[in-house]
Each structure stands twice: as C-alpha cells, then as structure tokens.
PDB file of C-alpha atoms in Angstrom:
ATOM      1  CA  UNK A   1       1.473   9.103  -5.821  1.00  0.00           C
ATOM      2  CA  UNK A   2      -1.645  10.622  -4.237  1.00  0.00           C
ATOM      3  CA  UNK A   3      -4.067  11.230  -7.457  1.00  0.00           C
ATOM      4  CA  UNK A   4      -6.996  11.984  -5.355  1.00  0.00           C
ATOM      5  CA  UNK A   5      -8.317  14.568  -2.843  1.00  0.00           C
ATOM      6  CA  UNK A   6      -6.656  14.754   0.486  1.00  0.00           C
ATOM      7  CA  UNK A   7      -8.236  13.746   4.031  1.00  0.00           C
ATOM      8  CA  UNK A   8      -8.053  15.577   7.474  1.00  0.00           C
ATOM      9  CA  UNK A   9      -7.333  13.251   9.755  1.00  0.00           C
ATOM     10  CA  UNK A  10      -6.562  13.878  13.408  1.00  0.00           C
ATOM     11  CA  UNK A  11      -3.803  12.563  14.611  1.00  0.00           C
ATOM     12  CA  UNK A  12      -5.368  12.830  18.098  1.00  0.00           C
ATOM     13  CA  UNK A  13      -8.939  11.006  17.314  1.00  0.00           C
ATOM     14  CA  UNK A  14     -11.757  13.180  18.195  1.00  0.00           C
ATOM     15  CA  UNK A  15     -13.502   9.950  19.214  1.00  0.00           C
ATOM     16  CA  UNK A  16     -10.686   9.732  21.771  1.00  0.00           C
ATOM     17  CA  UNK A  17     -11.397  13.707  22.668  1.00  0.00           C
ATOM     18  CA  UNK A  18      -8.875  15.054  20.356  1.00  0.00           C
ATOM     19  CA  UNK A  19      -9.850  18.314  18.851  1.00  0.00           C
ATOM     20  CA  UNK A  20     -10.886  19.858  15.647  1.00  0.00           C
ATOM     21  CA  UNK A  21      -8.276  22.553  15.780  1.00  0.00           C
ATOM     22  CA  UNK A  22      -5.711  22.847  13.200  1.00  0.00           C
ATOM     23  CA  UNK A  23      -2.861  21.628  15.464  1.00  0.00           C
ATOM     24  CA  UNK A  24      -5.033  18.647  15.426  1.00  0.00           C
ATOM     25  CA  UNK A  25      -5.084  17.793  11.618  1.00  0.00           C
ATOM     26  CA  UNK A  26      -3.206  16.284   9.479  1.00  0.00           C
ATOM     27  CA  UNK A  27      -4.144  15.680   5.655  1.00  0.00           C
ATOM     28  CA  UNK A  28      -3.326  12.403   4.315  1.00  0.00           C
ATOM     29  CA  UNK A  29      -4.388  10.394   1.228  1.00  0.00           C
ATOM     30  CA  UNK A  30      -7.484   7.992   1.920  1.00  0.00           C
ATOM     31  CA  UNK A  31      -5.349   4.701   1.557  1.00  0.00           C
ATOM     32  CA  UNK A  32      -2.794   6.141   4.400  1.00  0.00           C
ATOM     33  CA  UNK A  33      -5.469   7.506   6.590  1.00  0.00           C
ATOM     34  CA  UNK A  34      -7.762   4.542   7.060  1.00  0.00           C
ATOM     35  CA  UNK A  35      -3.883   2.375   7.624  1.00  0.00           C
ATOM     36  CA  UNK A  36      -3.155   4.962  10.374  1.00  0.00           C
ATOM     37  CA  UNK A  37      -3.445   4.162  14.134  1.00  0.00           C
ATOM     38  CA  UNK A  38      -6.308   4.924  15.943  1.00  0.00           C
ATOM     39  CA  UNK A  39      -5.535   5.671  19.579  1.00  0.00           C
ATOM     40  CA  UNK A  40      -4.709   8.453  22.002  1.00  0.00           C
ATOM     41  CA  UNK A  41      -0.963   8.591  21.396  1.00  0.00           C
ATOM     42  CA  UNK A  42      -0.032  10.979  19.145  1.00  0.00           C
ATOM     43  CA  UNK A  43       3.712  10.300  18.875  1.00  0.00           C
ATOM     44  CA  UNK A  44       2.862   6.996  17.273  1.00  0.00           C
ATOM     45  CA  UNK A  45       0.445   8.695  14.197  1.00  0.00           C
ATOM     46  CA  UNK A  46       3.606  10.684  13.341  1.00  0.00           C
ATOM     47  CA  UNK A  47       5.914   7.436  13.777  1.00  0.00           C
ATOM     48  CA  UNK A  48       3.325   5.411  11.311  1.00  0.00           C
ATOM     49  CA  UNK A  49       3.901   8.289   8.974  1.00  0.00           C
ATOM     50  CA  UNK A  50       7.289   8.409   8.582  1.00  0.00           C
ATOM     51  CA  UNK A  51       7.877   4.727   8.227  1.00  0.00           C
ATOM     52  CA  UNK A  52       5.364   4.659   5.690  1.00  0.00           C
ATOM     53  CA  UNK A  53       6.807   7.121   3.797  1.00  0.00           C
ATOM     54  CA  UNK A  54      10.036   5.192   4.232  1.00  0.00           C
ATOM     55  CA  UNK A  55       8.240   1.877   3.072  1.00  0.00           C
ATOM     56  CA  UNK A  56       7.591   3.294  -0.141  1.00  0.00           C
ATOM     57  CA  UNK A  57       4.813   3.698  -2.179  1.00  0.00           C
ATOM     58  CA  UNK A  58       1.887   1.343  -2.232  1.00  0.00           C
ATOM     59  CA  UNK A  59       3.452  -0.488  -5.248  1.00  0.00           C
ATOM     60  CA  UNK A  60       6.777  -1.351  -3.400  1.00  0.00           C
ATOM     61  CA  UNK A  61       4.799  -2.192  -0.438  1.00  0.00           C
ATOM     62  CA  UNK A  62       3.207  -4.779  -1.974  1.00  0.00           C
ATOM     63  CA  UNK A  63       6.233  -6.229  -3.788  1.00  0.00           C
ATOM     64  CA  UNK A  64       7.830  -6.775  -0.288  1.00  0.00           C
ATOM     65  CA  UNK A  65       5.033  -8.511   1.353  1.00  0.00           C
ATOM     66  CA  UNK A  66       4.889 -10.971  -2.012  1.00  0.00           C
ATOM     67  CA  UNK A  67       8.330 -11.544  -2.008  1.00  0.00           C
ATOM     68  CA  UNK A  68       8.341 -12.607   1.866  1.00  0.00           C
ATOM     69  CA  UNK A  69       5.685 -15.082   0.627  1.00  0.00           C
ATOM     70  CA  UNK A  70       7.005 -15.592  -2.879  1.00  0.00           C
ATOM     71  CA  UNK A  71      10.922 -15.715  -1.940  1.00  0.00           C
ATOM     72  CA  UNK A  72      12.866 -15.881  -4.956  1.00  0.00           C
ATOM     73  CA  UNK A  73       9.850 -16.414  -7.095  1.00  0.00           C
ATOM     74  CA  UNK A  74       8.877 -13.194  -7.815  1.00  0.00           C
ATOM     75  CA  UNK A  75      11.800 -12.040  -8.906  1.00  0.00           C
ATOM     76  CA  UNK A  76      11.674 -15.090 -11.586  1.00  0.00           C
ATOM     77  CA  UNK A  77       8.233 -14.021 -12.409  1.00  0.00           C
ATOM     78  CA  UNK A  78       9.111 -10.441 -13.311  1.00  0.00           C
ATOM     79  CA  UNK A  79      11.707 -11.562 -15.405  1.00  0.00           C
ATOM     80  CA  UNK A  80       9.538 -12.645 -18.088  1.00  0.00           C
ATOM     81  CA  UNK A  81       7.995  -9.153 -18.608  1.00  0.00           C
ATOM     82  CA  UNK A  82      10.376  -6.575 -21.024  1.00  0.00           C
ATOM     83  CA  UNK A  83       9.443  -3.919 -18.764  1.00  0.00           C
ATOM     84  CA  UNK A  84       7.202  -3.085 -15.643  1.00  0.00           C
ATOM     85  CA  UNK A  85       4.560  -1.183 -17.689  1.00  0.00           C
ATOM     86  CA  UNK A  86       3.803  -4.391 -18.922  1.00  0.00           C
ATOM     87  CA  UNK A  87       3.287  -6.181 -16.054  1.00  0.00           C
ATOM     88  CA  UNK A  88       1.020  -3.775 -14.732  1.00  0.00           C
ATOM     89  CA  UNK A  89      -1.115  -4.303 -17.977  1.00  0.00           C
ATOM     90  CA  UNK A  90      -1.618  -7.666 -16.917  1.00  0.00           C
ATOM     91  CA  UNK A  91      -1.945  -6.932 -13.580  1.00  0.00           C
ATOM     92  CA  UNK A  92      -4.581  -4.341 -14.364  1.00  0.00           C
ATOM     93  CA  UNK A  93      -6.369  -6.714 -16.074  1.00  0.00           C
ATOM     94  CA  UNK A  94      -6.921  -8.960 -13.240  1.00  0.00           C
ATOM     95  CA  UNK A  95      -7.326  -6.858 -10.315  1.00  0.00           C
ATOM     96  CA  UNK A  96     -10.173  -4.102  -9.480  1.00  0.00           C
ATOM     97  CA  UNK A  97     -10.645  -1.140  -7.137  1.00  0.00           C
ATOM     98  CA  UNK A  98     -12.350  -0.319  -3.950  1.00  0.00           C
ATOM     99  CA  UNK A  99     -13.900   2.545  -4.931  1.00  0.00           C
ATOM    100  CA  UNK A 100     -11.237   4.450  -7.140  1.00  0.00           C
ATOM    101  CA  UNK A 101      -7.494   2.811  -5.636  1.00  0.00           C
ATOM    102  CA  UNK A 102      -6.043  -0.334  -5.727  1.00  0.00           C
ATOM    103  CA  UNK A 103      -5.265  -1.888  -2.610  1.00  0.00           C
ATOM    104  CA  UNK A 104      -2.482  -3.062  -1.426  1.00  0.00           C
ATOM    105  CA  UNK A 105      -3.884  -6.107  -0.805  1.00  0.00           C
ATOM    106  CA  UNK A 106      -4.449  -6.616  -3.981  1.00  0.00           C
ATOM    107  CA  UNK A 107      -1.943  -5.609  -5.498  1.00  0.00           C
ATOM    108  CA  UNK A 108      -0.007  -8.753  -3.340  1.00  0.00           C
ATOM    109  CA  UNK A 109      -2.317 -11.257  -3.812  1.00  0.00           C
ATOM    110  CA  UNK A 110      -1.812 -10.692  -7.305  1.00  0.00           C
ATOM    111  CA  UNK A 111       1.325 -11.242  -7.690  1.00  0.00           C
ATOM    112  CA  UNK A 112       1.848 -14.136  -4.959  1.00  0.00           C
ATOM    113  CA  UNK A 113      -1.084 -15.323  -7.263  1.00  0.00           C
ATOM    114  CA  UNK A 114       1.411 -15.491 -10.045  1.00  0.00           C
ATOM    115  CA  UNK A 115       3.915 -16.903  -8.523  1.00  0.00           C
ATOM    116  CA  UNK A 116       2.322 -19.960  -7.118  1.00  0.00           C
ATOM    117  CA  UNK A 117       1.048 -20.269 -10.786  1.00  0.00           C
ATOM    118  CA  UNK A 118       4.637 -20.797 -11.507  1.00  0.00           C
ATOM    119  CA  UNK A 119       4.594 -23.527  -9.333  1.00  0.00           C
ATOM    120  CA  UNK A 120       1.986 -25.270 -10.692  1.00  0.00           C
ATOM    121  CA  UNK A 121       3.847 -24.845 -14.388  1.00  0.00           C
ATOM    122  CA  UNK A 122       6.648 -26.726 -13.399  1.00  0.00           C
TER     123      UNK A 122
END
C-alpha cells in the first residue's frame, strides 16, 4: 500500500530522550507514523504496529469504522455498485487529500455519508 517515501520514526521519541541511533528507528509510511503513540514505552510502538498491520489497510480500516456506524447499511450500499473499482470512482470524486493520501477519515465519512443518504431515500 505505501506509494510514497518512507519516514524514520523513533519508536523511543527523541523528545522523550530517545536516541537517533539506528536501534532507535523505525521507517514507517507518513499515515502510520503520525497514528503511532507518542510516549516513552517502547513495547507499545511495536504493539500499535502489529495490530495495525493486522487491521488492514487504510481502506478496510475505514470500512469497519462505517459499518459500526452504518450497521447493515453499508453492506446494502455496496451492493448497488458491479464492482469496487467503481465505487471508488465515486468515492474519488467526492473526497480530497491532505497533501498526497486520503485519510482515513475520509474515507469513513464518506461512506457513512452514503449510507445515511440511503436513509433519507427511503
């Protein structure tokens, strides 16, 4: 998924007196590395790693916090699209960047967007 340059991040925060050393660093993509936690325990950066990886990528991330808002909705809303590419089109259409990625944010307001437009069809 990562399209763009890679970060350094410390996993020990340099403005908590972490280091600059290489068994200080870890690269991560910008969208990951501004999520991560910020604090003095390192155990947790590695923790928030692997359950994001787990979680999925940014696109499945935000399907699952729609569809805790949505419920059953979404799933009725991407049933009218033929295929995901073209929901994305639309999507595309509506949402922008900060900078050069979508958020994830956006990405779910989009889509609980459409679903409560659903609603209002009815």
């Amino acid at each position: 998924h990562v399209k763009h340059r890679l970060q350094k991040c410390h996993f020990y925060p340099a403005a908590l007196g972490g280091s600059n050393n290489p068994d200080n660093l870890f690269l991560m993509c910008k969208t990951c590395h501004s999520d991560s936690p910020d604090t003095q325990y390192p155990k947790q950066f590695f923790r928030f790693v692997r359950n994001r990886h787990l979680e999925g990528n940014i696109y499945v991330r935000a399907y699952k916090e729609a569809r805790e808002v949505c419920r059953n909705k979404l799933d009725e809303f991407m049933n009218t699209f033929d295929s995901l590419e073209d929901m994305w089109d639309l999507m595309f259409d509506d949402i922008n960047t900060h900078g050069f990625n979508y958020s994830q944010s956006s990405i779910s307001s989009w889509l609980i967007e459409k679903c409560e437009e659903m609603d209002n069809d009815i």
